[in-house]
GROMACS .gro file of C-alpha atoms in nm:
model
  362
    1UNK     CA    1  -0.012   0.013   0.033
    2UNK     CA    2   0.136   0.350  -0.062
    3UNK     CA    3   0.181   0.620   0.196
    4UNK     CA    4  -0.068   0.827   0.060
    5UNK     CA    5  -0.315   0.541   0.120
    6UNK     CA    6  -0.142   0.424   0.404
    7UNK     CA    7  -0.297   0.827   0.538
    8UNK     CA    8  -0.605   0.780   0.366
    9UNK     CA    9  -0.708   0.432   0.570
   10UNK     CA   10  -0.564   0.591   0.869
   11UNK     CA   11  -0.757   0.867   0.842
   12UNK     CA   12  -1.131   0.679   0.756
   13UNK     CA   13  -1.048   0.490   1.022
   14UNK     CA   14  -1.118   0.761   1.292
   15UNK     CA   15  -1.368   0.914   1.098
   16UNK     CA   16  -1.572   0.568   1.060
   17UNK     CA   17  -1.456   0.508   1.421
   18UNK     CA   18  -1.636   0.849   1.540
   19UNK     CA   19  -1.281   0.991   1.678
   20UNK     CA   20  -1.352   1.296   1.386
   21UNK     CA   21  -1.708   1.424   1.433
   22UNK     CA   22  -1.890   1.463   1.131
   23UNK     CA   23  -1.832   1.928   1.088
   24UNK     CA   24  -1.458   1.888   1.254
   25UNK     CA   25  -1.203   1.933   1.093
   26UNK     CA   26  -0.887   1.708   0.985
   27UNK     CA   27  -0.584   1.733   1.087
   28UNK     CA   28  -0.390   1.980   0.831
   29UNK     CA   29  -0.215   1.944   0.564
   30UNK     CA   30   0.175   2.046   0.736
   31UNK     CA   31   0.091   1.857   1.072
   32UNK     CA   32  -0.027   1.555   0.857
   33UNK     CA   33   0.312   1.612   0.667
   34UNK     CA   34   0.531   1.622   0.949
   35UNK     CA   35   0.377   1.322   1.157
   36UNK     CA   36   0.420   1.102   0.848
   37UNK     CA   37   0.747   1.258   0.752
   38UNK     CA   38   0.615   1.303   0.361
   39UNK     CA   39   0.555   1.572   0.155
   40UNK     CA   40   0.279   1.777   0.149
   41UNK     CA   41   0.177   1.656  -0.179
   42UNK     CA   42   0.190   1.310  -0.036
   43UNK     CA   43  -0.135   1.393   0.166
   44UNK     CA   44  -0.309   1.625  -0.035
   45UNK     CA   45  -0.298   1.316  -0.304
   46UNK     CA   46  -0.431   1.141   0.042
   47UNK     CA   47  -0.735   1.421   0.112
   48UNK     CA   48  -0.877   1.377  -0.277
   49UNK     CA   49  -0.908   0.979  -0.238
   50UNK     CA   50  -1.073   1.077   0.098
   51UNK     CA   51  -1.297   1.312  -0.069
   52UNK     CA   52  -1.397   1.117  -0.432
   53UNK     CA   53  -1.535   0.877  -0.143
   54UNK     CA   54  -1.754   1.133   0.017
   55UNK     CA   55  -1.620   1.174   0.358
   56UNK     CA   56  -1.427   1.450   0.352
   57UNK     CA   57  -1.454   1.805   0.213
   58UNK     CA   58  -1.233   2.123   0.136
   59UNK     CA   59  -1.278   2.455   0.101
   60UNK     CA   60  -1.084   2.740   0.050
   61UNK     CA   61  -0.899   2.891   0.324
   62UNK     CA   62  -1.110   2.699   0.561
   63UNK     CA   63  -0.890   2.407   0.527
   64UNK     CA   64  -1.087   2.025   0.474
   65UNK     CA   65  -1.351   1.887   0.766
   66UNK     CA   66  -1.547   1.564   0.793
   67UNK     CA   67  -1.874   1.546   0.586
   68UNK     CA   68  -2.150   1.684   0.826
   69UNK     CA   69  -2.324   1.378   0.762
   70UNK     CA   70  -2.168   0.971   0.715
   71UNK     CA   71  -2.315   0.952   0.274
   72UNK     CA   72  -2.620   0.691   0.291
   73UNK     CA   73  -2.810   0.510   0.030
   74UNK     CA   74  -2.835   0.666  -0.259
   75UNK     CA   75  -3.185   0.701  -0.422
   76UNK     CA   76  -3.362   0.613  -0.717
   77UNK     CA   77  -3.290   0.907  -0.926
   78UNK     CA   78  -2.876   0.890  -0.823
   79UNK     CA   79  -2.811   1.034  -1.215
   80UNK     CA   80  -2.616   0.727  -1.446
   81UNK     CA   81  -2.280   0.877  -1.462
   82UNK     CA   82  -2.249   0.948  -1.109
   83UNK     CA   83  -2.355   0.561  -0.988
   84UNK     CA   84  -2.163   0.456  -1.290
   85UNK     CA   85  -1.837   0.633  -1.139
   86UNK     CA   86  -1.914   0.483  -0.744
   87UNK     CA   87  -1.968   0.081  -0.908
   88UNK     CA   88  -1.584   0.166  -1.051
   89UNK     CA   89  -1.435   0.207  -0.775
   90UNK     CA   90  -1.663  -0.075  -0.641
   91UNK     CA   91  -1.474  -0.238  -0.884
   92UNK     CA   92  -1.138  -0.123  -0.846
   93UNK     CA   93  -1.171  -0.164  -0.469
   94UNK     CA   94  -1.252  -0.547  -0.559
   95UNK     CA   95  -0.966  -0.595  -0.775
   96UNK     CA   96  -0.758  -0.470  -0.568
   97UNK     CA   97  -0.908  -0.671  -0.275
   98UNK     CA   98  -0.858  -1.027  -0.436
   99UNK     CA   99  -0.538  -0.903  -0.585
  100UNK     CA  100  -0.398  -0.936  -0.255
  101UNK     CA  101  -0.540  -1.275  -0.181
  102UNK     CA  102  -0.873  -1.195  -0.030
  103UNK     CA  103  -1.178  -1.412  -0.137
  104UNK     CA  104  -1.544  -1.240  -0.190
  105UNK     CA  105  -1.655  -1.412   0.138
  106UNK     CA  106  -1.416  -1.193   0.303
  107UNK     CA  107  -1.469  -0.896   0.074
  108UNK     CA  108  -1.830  -0.896   0.157
  109UNK     CA  109  -1.742  -0.919   0.508
  110UNK     CA  110  -1.550  -0.650   0.562
  111UNK     CA  111  -1.794  -0.417   0.355
  112UNK     CA  112  -2.101  -0.530   0.633
  113UNK     CA  113  -1.847  -0.410   0.894
  114UNK     CA  114  -1.769  -0.126   0.710
  115UNK     CA  115  -2.186  -0.050   0.654
  116UNK     CA  116  -2.219  -0.151   1.063
  117UNK     CA  117  -1.960   0.178   1.127
  118UNK     CA  118  -2.171   0.360   0.937
  119UNK     CA  119  -2.497   0.305   1.091
  120UNK     CA  120  -2.319   0.365   1.424
  121UNK     CA  121  -2.191   0.692   1.385
  122UNK     CA  122  -2.519   0.829   1.208
  123UNK     CA  123  -2.851   0.903   1.398
  124UNK     CA  124  -3.096   0.950   1.159
  125UNK     CA  125  -3.354   1.254   1.265
  126UNK     CA  126  -3.613   1.203   0.958
  127UNK     CA  127  -3.921   1.007   0.981
  128UNK     CA  128  -3.848   0.663   0.765
  129UNK     CA  129  -4.005   0.689   0.433
  130UNK     CA  130  -4.279   0.406   0.366
  131UNK     CA  131  -4.177   0.021   0.316
  132UNK     CA  132  -3.929   0.070   0.559
  133UNK     CA  133  -3.870  -0.082   0.943
  134UNK     CA  134  -3.739   0.086   1.174
  135UNK     CA  135  -3.457  -0.118   1.393
  136UNK     CA  136  -3.243   0.103   1.675
  137UNK     CA  137  -3.068  -0.089   1.955
  138UNK     CA  138  -2.753  -0.275   2.020
  139UNK     CA  139  -2.455  -0.372   1.777
  140UNK     CA  140  -2.517  -0.706   1.674
  141UNK     CA  141  -2.353  -0.904   1.366
  142UNK     CA  142  -2.693  -1.136   1.298
  143UNK     CA  143  -2.939  -0.788   1.283
  144UNK     CA  144  -2.602  -0.652   1.032
  145UNK     CA  145  -2.702  -0.929   0.815
  146UNK     CA  146  -3.055  -0.959   0.844
  147UNK     CA  147  -3.003  -0.597   0.777
  148UNK     CA  148  -2.881  -0.643   0.395
  149UNK     CA  149  -3.115  -0.972   0.334
  150UNK     CA  150  -3.423  -0.829   0.485
  151UNK     CA  151  -3.619  -0.789   0.165
  152UNK     CA  152  -3.557  -1.201   0.131
  153UNK     CA  153  -3.714  -1.182   0.454
  154UNK     CA  154  -3.986  -0.883   0.405
  155UNK     CA  155  -4.020  -0.875   0.066
  156UNK     CA  156  -4.148  -0.512  -0.013
  157UNK     CA  157  -3.972  -0.356   0.286
  158UNK     CA  158  -3.626  -0.252   0.383
  159UNK     CA  159  -3.462  -0.230   0.775
  160UNK     CA  160  -3.326   0.091   0.842
  161UNK     CA  161  -3.073   0.021   1.126
  162UNK     CA  162  -2.900   0.247   1.377
  163UNK     CA  163  -2.644   0.066   1.635
  164UNK     CA  164  -2.728   0.349   1.940
  165UNK     CA  165  -2.680   0.073   2.202
  166UNK     CA  166  -2.961  -0.144   2.410
  167UNK     CA  167  -3.092   0.176   2.628
  168UNK     CA  168  -3.093   0.415   2.302
  169UNK     CA  169  -3.320   0.164   2.134
  170UNK     CA  170  -3.576   0.093   2.434
  171UNK     CA  171  -3.579   0.491   2.455
  172UNK     CA  172  -3.615   0.509   2.114
  173UNK     CA  173  -3.930   0.227   2.101
  174UNK     CA  174  -4.099   0.399   2.351
  175UNK     CA  175  -4.078   0.774   2.195
  176UNK     CA  176  -4.220   0.602   1.856
  177UNK     CA  177  -3.902   0.665   1.684
  178UNK     CA  178  -3.813   0.269   1.637
  179UNK     CA  179  -4.021  -0.022   1.542
  180UNK     CA  180  -3.811  -0.297   1.668
  181UNK     CA  181  -3.505  -0.209   1.951
  182UNK     CA  182  -3.268  -0.458   2.004
  183UNK     CA  183  -3.118  -0.544   2.347
  184UNK     CA  184  -2.925  -0.671   2.582
  185UNK     CA  185  -2.992  -0.579   2.937
  186UNK     CA  186  -2.926  -0.772   3.248
  187UNK     CA  187  -3.103  -0.748   3.539
  188UNK     CA  188  -2.808  -0.857   3.789
  189UNK     CA  189  -3.037  -0.877   4.091
  190UNK     CA  190  -3.342  -1.071   3.916
  191UNK     CA  191  -3.101  -1.271   3.667
  192UNK     CA  192  -3.264  -1.161   3.386
  193UNK     CA  193  -3.249  -1.021   3.044
  194UNK     CA  194  -3.461  -0.708   2.862
  195UNK     CA  195  -3.781  -0.782   3.115
  196UNK     CA  196  -3.661  -0.550   3.424
  197UNK     CA  197  -3.564  -0.258   3.152
  198UNK     CA  198  -3.865  -0.289   2.888
  199UNK     CA  199  -4.114  -0.243   3.244
  200UNK     CA  200  -3.915   0.061   3.343
  201UNK     CA  201  -3.901   0.232   2.987
  202UNK     CA  202  -4.249   0.137   2.842
  203UNK     CA  203  -4.467   0.126   3.164
  204UNK     CA  204  -4.823  -0.014   3.127
  205UNK     CA  205  -4.744  -0.154   2.768
  206UNK     CA  206  -4.783  -0.470   2.617
  207UNK     CA  207  -4.441  -0.589   2.470
  208UNK     CA  208  -4.335  -0.884   2.253
  209UNK     CA  209  -3.962  -0.987   2.347
  210UNK     CA  210  -3.857  -1.216   2.049
  211UNK     CA  211  -3.532  -1.359   2.123
  212UNK     CA  212  -3.217  -1.333   1.826
  213UNK     CA  213  -2.990  -1.619   2.007
  214UNK     CA  214  -2.794  -1.654   2.290
  215UNK     CA  215  -2.428  -1.454   2.264
  216UNK     CA  216  -2.135  -1.555   2.405
  217UNK     CA  217  -1.950  -1.244   2.489
  218UNK     CA  218  -1.588  -1.182   2.615
  219UNK     CA  219  -1.241  -1.088   2.633
  220UNK     CA  220  -1.128  -0.978   2.220
  221UNK     CA  221  -0.726  -1.045   2.248
  222UNK     CA  222  -0.463  -1.082   2.035
  223UNK     CA  223  -0.380  -1.402   1.842
  224UNK     CA  224  -0.258  -1.686   2.121
  225UNK     CA  225  -0.324  -1.406   2.361
  226UNK     CA  226   0.018  -1.334   2.428
  227UNK     CA  227  -0.075  -1.137   2.761
  228UNK     CA  228  -0.230  -1.417   2.910
  229UNK     CA  229  -0.537  -1.268   3.080
  230UNK     CA  230  -0.784  -1.512   3.181
  231UNK     CA  231  -1.053  -1.263   3.313
  232UNK     CA  232  -1.207  -0.882   3.403
  233UNK     CA  233  -0.945  -0.858   3.729
  234UNK     CA  234  -0.620  -0.904   3.485
  235UNK     CA  235  -0.733  -0.571   3.301
  236UNK     CA  236  -0.635  -0.400   3.584
  237UNK     CA  237  -0.300  -0.298   3.719
  238UNK     CA  238  -0.093  -0.484   3.480
  239UNK     CA  239  -0.101  -0.202   3.169
  240UNK     CA  240  -0.340  -0.402   2.933
  241UNK     CA  241  -0.458  -0.133   2.670
  242UNK     CA  242  -0.845  -0.178   2.704
  243UNK     CA  243  -1.123  -0.069   2.414
  244UNK     CA  244  -1.407  -0.002   2.619
  245UNK     CA  245  -1.775   0.010   2.493
  246UNK     CA  246  -2.014   0.340   2.473
  247UNK     CA  247  -2.232   0.412   2.784
  248UNK     CA  248  -2.587   0.285   2.771
  249UNK     CA  249  -2.481  -0.005   2.597
  250UNK     CA  250  -2.567  -0.379   2.728
  251UNK     CA  251  -2.207  -0.484   2.720
  252UNK     CA  252  -2.077  -0.169   2.894
  253UNK     CA  253  -2.385  -0.243   3.139
  254UNK     CA  254  -2.296  -0.617   3.178
  255UNK     CA  255  -1.883  -0.503   3.268
  256UNK     CA  256  -1.973  -0.177   3.499
  257UNK     CA  257  -2.188  -0.451   3.696
  258UNK     CA  258  -1.927  -0.714   3.643
  259UNK     CA  259  -1.644  -0.504   3.755
  260UNK     CA  260  -1.812  -0.419   4.077
  261UNK     CA  261  -1.938  -0.745   4.155
  262UNK     CA  262  -1.564  -0.816   4.125
  263UNK     CA  263  -1.422  -0.570   4.309
  264UNK     CA  264  -1.174  -0.429   3.998
  265UNK     CA  265  -1.205  -0.033   4.012
  266UNK     CA  266  -1.256   0.106   3.640
  267UNK     CA  267  -0.976   0.384   3.750
  268UNK     CA  268  -0.710   0.110   3.690
  269UNK     CA  269  -0.831   0.029   3.394
  270UNK     CA  270  -0.628   0.181   3.087
  271UNK     CA  271  -0.867   0.284   2.791
  272UNK     CA  272  -1.183   0.244   3.041
  273UNK     CA  273  -1.281   0.620   2.877
  274UNK     CA  274  -1.178   0.478   2.550
  275UNK     CA  275  -1.503   0.382   2.335
  276UNK     CA  276  -1.620   0.208   2.073
  277UNK     CA  277  -1.923   0.171   1.889
  278UNK     CA  278  -1.946  -0.163   1.817
  279UNK     CA  279  -1.853  -0.488   1.898
  280UNK     CA  280  -1.696  -0.481   1.554
  281UNK     CA  281  -1.469  -0.168   1.653
  282UNK     CA  282  -1.346  -0.316   1.919
  283UNK     CA  283  -1.219  -0.641   1.717
  284UNK     CA  284  -1.102  -0.377   1.477
  285UNK     CA  285  -0.875  -0.153   1.717
  286UNK     CA  286  -0.709  -0.537   1.878
  287UNK     CA  287  -0.612  -0.640   1.527
  288UNK     CA  288  -0.462  -0.264   1.439
  289UNK     CA  289  -0.300  -0.269   1.786
  290UNK     CA  290  -0.501  -0.007   1.909
  291UNK     CA  291  -0.560  -0.200   2.202
  292UNK     CA  292  -0.445  -0.516   2.388
  293UNK     CA  293  -0.814  -0.625   2.486
  294UNK     CA  294  -1.173  -0.524   2.447
  295UNK     CA  295  -1.531  -0.648   2.552
  296UNK     CA  296  -1.740  -0.810   2.245
  297UNK     CA  297  -1.919  -1.086   2.064
  298UNK     CA  298  -1.711  -1.399   1.968
  299UNK     CA  299  -1.840  -1.330   1.618
  300UNK     CA  300  -1.626  -1.027   1.595
  301UNK     CA  301  -1.326  -1.180   1.741
  302UNK     CA  302  -1.343  -1.479   1.473
  303UNK     CA  303  -1.400  -1.189   1.204
  304UNK     CA  304  -1.051  -1.004   1.261
  305UNK     CA  305  -0.891  -1.377   1.336
  306UNK     CA  306  -0.821  -1.259   1.710
  307UNK     CA  307  -0.834  -1.470   2.058
  308UNK     CA  308  -1.123  -1.487   2.245
  309UNK     CA  309  -1.193  -1.592   2.632
  310UNK     CA  310  -1.554  -1.628   2.652
  311UNK     CA  311  -1.672  -1.450   2.992
  312UNK     CA  312  -2.112  -1.450   2.964
  313UNK     CA  313  -2.370  -1.615   2.730
  314UNK     CA  314  -2.636  -1.335   2.732
  315UNK     CA  315  -2.999  -1.294   2.584
  316UNK     CA  316  -3.018  -1.083   2.272
  317UNK     CA  317  -3.375  -0.999   2.189
  318UNK     CA  318  -3.573  -0.777   1.962
  319UNK     CA  319  -3.813  -0.608   2.138
  320UNK     CA  320  -4.172  -0.478   1.968
  321UNK     CA  321  -4.484  -0.268   2.080
  322UNK     CA  322  -4.706  -0.428   1.773
  323UNK     CA  323  -4.503  -0.759   1.666
  324UNK     CA  324  -4.803  -0.841   1.417
  325UNK     CA  325  -4.725  -0.474   1.206
  326UNK     CA  326  -4.610  -0.542   0.878
  327UNK     CA  327  -4.277  -0.600   0.834
  328UNK     CA  328  -4.201  -0.611   1.188
  329UNK     CA  329  -4.430  -1.016   1.147
  330UNK     CA  330  -4.263  -1.109   0.880
  331UNK     CA  331  -3.921  -1.104   1.068
  332UNK     CA  332  -4.057  -1.263   1.336
  333UNK     CA  333  -4.206  -1.537   1.165
  334UNK     CA  334  -3.837  -1.591   1.018
  335UNK     CA  335  -3.713  -1.617   1.336
  336UNK     CA  336  -3.872  -1.904   1.434
  337UNK     CA  337  -3.740  -2.118   1.092
  338UNK     CA  338  -3.497  -2.355   1.056
  339UNK     CA  339  -3.291  -2.108   0.764
  340UNK     CA  340  -3.297  -1.862   1.013
  341UNK     CA  341  -3.076  -2.046   1.263
  342UNK     CA  342  -2.875  -2.220   1.024
  343UNK     CA  343  -2.789  -1.851   0.929
  344UNK     CA  344  -2.716  -1.681   1.253
  345UNK     CA  345  -2.546  -2.017   1.365
  346UNK     CA  346  -2.261  -1.974   1.065
  347UNK     CA  347  -2.185  -1.638   1.206
  348UNK     CA  348  -1.983  -1.767   1.515
  349UNK     CA  349  -2.100  -1.742   1.889
  350UNK     CA  350  -2.423  -1.769   1.862
  351UNK     CA  351  -2.648  -2.011   2.046
  352UNK     CA  352  -3.008  -2.079   1.872
  353UNK     CA  353  -3.196  -2.344   2.078
  354UNK     CA  354  -3.386  -2.035   2.209
  355UNK     CA  355  -3.443  -1.836   1.866
  356UNK     CA  356  -3.777  -1.741   1.776
  357UNK     CA  357  -3.936  -1.782   2.152
  358UNK     CA  358  -4.134  -1.502   2.211
  359UNK     CA  359  -4.284  -1.391   2.531
  360UNK     CA  360  -4.466  -1.071   2.643
  361UNK     CA  361  -4.391  -0.835   2.919
  362UNK     CA  362  -4.664  -0.594   3.005
   0.00000   0.00000   0.00000
């Protein structure tokens, strides 16, 4: 990879990971030239690549800034020339990846992970168009797969996904901004997932909780676990660089509960305040050497070829106020099929024996 491509990829990760926010100015050409020990022309070439990708915009006299909103799906009225240019760039990326020895499946997985990150940093405020089912909630690899195949599950519908965390999903459902919420919040005292929080956030309402699967969650580490980590106490006082999930996510809620139960002080964990918006981003940072460990799904560790230390088996539910609504009901029925179990099990780190089970709260 040429140096300008390395610079562009570094900035791209910062944008996708939310470290550079929409509207924020990116580092100057002079600063990046000094950091990368290269000429200004090399940095400018990296900027041009990011501009073509629609990630940054440069205005004379104002420098370069991250675009105000991540680019979404192009409307059907997209001019043919623009659409052709997009296809050309996609084919160039595919050819480069295949030449580097990656398989089609690997490329597809990588693109899906990148889409996960876009969904995580975007928060659509406008009402969704007709024939759209709105999902808001905790990040999940199976939900990402479902979103990309939703027209097969519910013909005539698309699944609009925003990964905001479990609490954010339930609040969006209560406020009418979502049709489905994804949640895995554990009530440690009662030992049950989601029921307590659903009653608290949607009081007096009859709500369906449809089990997507049970998921294995644990520490994601470098291949071979070179630091010999075995559990959460090993994160404290040893200089292990940790990457956390954001506040409001079910994983963060579980972690904080466990730290308190096990007597681990969060301030003793290096990087506890460093947040990632998805399981994929956690695994990505460990794979890139930015962190030594993070808490994430087993499936995310497998995608990046990382080590995994299982810590818990949790319930992930899809929560709906109207489970009979068009599109939503199609998804509920699909979750009860053997085909759905095969798809989710193949992602790795899921147990599907209770998949499609429906229980009611309220």
